[in-house]
Tab-separated table of C-alpha atoms in Angstrom:
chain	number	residue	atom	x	y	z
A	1259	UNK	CA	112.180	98.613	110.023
A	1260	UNK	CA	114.925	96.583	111.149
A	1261	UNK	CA	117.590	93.943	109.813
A	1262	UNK	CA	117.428	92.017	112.866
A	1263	UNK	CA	114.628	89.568	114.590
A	1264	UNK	CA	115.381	88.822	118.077
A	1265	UNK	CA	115.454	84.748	117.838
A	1266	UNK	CA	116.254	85.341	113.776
A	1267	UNK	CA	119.235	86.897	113.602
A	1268	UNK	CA	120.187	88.523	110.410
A	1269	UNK	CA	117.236	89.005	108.032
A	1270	UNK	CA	117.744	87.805	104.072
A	1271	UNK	CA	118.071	90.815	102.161
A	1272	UNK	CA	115.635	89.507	99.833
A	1273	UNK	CA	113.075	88.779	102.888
A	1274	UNK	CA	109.915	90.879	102.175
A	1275	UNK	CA	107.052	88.925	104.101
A	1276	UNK	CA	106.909	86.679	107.258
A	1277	UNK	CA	105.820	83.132	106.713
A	1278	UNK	CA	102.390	82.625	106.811
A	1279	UNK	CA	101.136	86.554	106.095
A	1280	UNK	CA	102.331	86.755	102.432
A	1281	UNK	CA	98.865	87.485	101.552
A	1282	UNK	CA	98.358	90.517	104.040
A	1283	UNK	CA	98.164	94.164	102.372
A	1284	UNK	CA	99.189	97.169	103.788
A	1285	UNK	CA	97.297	100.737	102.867
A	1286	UNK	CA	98.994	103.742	104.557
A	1287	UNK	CA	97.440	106.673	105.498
A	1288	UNK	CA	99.166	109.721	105.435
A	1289	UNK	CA	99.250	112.049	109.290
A	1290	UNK	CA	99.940	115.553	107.302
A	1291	UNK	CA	98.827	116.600	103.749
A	1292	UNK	CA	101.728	117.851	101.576
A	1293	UNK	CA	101.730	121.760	102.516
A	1294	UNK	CA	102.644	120.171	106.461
A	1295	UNK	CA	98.970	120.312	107.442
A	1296	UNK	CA	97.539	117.905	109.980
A	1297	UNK	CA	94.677	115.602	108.669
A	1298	UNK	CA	92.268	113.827	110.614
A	1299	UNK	CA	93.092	110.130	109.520
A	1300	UNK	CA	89.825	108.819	111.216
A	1301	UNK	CA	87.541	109.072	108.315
A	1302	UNK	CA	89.692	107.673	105.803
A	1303	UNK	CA	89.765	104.849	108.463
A	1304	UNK	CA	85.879	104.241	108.439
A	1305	UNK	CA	86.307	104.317	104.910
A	1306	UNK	CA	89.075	101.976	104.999
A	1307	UNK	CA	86.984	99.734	106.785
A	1308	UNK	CA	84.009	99.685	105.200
A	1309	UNK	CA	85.775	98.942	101.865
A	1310	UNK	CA	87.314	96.184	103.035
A	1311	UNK	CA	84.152	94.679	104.305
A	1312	UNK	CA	82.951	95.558	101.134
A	1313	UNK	CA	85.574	93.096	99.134
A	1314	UNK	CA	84.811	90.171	101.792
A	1315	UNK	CA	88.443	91.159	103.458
A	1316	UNK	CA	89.149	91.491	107.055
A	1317	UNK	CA	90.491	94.975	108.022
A	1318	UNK	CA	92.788	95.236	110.566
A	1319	UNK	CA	93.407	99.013	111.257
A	1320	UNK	CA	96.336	100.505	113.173
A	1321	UNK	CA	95.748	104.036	114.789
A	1322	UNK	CA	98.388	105.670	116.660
A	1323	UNK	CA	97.840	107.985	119.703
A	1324	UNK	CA	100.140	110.482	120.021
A	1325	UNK	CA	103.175	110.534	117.779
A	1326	UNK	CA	106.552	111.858	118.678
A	1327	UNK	CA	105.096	115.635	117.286
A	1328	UNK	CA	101.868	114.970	119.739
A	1329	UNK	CA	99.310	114.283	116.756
A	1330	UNK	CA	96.432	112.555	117.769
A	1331	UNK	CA	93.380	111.408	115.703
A	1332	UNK	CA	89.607	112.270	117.161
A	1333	UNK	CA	89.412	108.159	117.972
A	1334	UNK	CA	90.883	105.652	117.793
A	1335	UNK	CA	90.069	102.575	115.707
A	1336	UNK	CA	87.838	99.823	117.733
A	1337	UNK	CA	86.876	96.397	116.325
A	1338	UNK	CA	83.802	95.726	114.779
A	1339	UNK	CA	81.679	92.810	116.925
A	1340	UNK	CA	84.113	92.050	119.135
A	1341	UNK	CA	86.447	91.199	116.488
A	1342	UNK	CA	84.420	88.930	114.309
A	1343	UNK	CA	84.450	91.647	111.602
A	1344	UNK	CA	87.682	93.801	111.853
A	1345	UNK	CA	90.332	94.809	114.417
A	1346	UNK	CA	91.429	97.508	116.007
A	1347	UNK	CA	94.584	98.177	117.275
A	1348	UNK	CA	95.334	101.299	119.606
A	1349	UNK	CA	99.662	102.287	119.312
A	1350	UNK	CA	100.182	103.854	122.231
A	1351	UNK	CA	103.493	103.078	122.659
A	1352	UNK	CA	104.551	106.947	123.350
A	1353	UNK	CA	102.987	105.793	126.603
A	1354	UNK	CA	101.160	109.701	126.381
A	1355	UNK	CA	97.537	108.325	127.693
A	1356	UNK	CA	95.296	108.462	130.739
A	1357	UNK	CA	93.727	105.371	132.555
A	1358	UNK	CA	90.077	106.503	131.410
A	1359	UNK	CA	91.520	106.051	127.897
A	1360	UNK	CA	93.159	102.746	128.069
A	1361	UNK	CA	89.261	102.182	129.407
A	1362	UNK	CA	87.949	103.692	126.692
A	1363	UNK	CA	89.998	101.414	123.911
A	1364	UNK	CA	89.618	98.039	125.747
A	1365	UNK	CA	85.854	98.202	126.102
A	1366	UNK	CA	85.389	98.991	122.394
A	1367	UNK	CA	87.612	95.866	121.607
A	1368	UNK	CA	90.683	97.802	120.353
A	1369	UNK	CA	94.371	95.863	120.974
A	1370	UNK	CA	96.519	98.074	122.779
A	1371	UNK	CA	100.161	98.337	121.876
A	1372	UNK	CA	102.735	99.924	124.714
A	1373	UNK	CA	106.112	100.344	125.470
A	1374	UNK	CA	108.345	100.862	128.178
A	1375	UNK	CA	110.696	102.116	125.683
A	1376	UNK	CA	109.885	105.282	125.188
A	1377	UNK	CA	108.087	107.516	128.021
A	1378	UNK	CA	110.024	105.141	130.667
A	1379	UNK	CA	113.260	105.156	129.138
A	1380	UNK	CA	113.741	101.420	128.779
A	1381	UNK	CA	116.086	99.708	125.847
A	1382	UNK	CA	114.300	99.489	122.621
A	1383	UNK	CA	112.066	96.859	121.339
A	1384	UNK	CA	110.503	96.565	124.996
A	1385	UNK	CA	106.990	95.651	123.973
A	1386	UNK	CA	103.853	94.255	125.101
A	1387	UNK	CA	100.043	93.719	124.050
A	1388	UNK	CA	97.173	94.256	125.779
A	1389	UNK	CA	94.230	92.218	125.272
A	1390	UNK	CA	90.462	93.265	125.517
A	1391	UNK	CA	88.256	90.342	127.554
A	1392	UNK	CA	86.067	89.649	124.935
A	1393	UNK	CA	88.835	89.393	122.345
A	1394	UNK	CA	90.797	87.356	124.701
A	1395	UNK	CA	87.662	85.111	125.330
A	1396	UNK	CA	87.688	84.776	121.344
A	1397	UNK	CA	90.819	83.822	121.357
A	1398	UNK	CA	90.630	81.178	123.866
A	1399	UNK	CA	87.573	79.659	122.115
A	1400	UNK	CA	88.810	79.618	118.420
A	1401	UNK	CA	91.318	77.325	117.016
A	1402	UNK	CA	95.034	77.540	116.569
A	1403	UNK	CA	95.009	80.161	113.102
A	1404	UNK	CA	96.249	78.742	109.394
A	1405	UNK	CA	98.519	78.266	107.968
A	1406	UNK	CA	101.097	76.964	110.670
A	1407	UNK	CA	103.679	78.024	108.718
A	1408	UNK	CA	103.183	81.631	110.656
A	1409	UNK	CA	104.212	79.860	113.721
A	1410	UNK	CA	107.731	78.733	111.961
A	1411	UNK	CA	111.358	80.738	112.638
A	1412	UNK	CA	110.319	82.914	109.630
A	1413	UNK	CA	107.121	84.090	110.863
A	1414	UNK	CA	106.294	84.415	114.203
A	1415	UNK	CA	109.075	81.805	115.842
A	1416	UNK	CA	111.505	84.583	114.656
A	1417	UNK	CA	110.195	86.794	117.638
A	1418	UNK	CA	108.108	84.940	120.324
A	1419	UNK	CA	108.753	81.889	122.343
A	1420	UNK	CA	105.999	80.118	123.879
A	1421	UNK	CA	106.536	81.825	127.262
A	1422	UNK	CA	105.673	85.016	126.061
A	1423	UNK	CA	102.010	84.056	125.295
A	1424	UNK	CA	99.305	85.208	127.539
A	1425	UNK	CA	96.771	82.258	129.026
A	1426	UNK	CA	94.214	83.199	126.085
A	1427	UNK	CA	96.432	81.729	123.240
A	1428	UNK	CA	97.953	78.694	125.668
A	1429	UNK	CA	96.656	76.535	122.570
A	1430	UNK	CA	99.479	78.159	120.583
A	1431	UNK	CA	102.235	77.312	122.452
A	1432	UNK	CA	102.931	73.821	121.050
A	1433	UNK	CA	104.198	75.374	117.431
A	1434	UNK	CA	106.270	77.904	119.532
A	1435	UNK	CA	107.864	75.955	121.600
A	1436	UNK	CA	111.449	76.397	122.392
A	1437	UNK	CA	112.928	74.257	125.061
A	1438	UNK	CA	116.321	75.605	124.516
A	1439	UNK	CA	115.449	78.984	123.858
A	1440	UNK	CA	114.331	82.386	126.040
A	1441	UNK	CA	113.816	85.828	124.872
A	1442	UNK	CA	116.303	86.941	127.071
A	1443	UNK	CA	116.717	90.349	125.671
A	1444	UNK	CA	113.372	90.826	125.696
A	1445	UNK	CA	112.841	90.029	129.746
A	1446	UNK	CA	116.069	92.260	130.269
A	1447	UNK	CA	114.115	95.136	128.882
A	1448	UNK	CA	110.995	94.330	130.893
A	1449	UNK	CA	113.559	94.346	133.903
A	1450	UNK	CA	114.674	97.745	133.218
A	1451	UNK	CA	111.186	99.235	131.983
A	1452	UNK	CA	109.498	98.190	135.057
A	1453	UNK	CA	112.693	99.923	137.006
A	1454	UNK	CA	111.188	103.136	135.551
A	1455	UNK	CA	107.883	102.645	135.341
A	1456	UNK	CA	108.188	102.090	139.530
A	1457	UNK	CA	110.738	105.396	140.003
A	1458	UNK	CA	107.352	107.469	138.517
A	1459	UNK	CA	105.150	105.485	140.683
């Protein structure tokens, strides 16, 4: 997706994983069948899913809402017991949703991705993730994940600092601590996202 990681630098060219999520697969499923036809990707989700929990894995299914061409799935994938069995994670970074959705995704414990890059014109890369309560309230309950290698410049150290975390993952903070270090480029874009997001206010 990108040679660069904001606190990184320069990727290796022979990098293929981040620390710590070697062991995470990726299945893709396809938006349009070969002839250009749309397909409903939200069966082969539920499929996905039950699969997965099937093999003793834990799915972790991304649905978009909205591409650039305006596709859009009937739902969107929400996690299973409040994210004890799977998670769900809503992209809606083309920013193309209503308040009653956002609703509608939180209370069935899906992770919202947005942007201010795209609908409000800010610099790429100007990202944030919104956290359901009771996922949140998970979080804040469970211990710090394995291994901490994840937490190292090659996993997740390569693109958060500590003062990027929200108050339900405070116990992470220690292994992403930076004392010399801000994501400056990534409050710059917050500056000028929330510029535009106020002009449409």
């Amino acid at each position: 997706f990108s040679t660069q990681a904001p606190l990184m630098g320069r990727l290796a060219d022979d990098m293929k994983d981040l620390a710590g999520f070697e062991n995470v697969e990726a299945i893709e499923i396809v938006a349009r069948a070969k002839d250009g036809s749309v397909i409903d990707a939200s069966g082969e989700m539920d499929d996905f899913i039950l699969h997965s929990l099937s093999k003793g894995s834990y799915p972790i299914v991304h649905g978009v809402f909205g591409g650039k061409t305006g596709l859009r799935d009937k739902k969107m994938p929400g996690s299973l017991e409040s994210g004890e069995k799977s998670l769900g994670v809503v992209d809606a970074c083309q920013g193309r949703f209503s308040q009653g959705e956002l609703k509608e995704w939180l209370e069935q414990d899906s992770l919202v991705l947005f942007t201010a890059s795209k609908f409000y014109q800010a610099p790429p890369f100007c990202g944030a993730v919104i956290i359901p309560p009771r996922i949140a309230q998970k979080l804040r309950e469970a211990p710090v994940p394995e291994p901490k290698a994840m937490f190292g410049l090659y996993g997740l150290g390569g693109f958060l600092t500590d003062k990027e975390l929200p108050d339900c993952i405070e116990h992470w903070k220690p292994l992403l601590r930076k004392d010399g270090t801000s994501n400056l480029g990534l409050a710059l874009r917050w500056e000028a996202g929330l510029a535009g997001m106020e002009a449409l206010d």
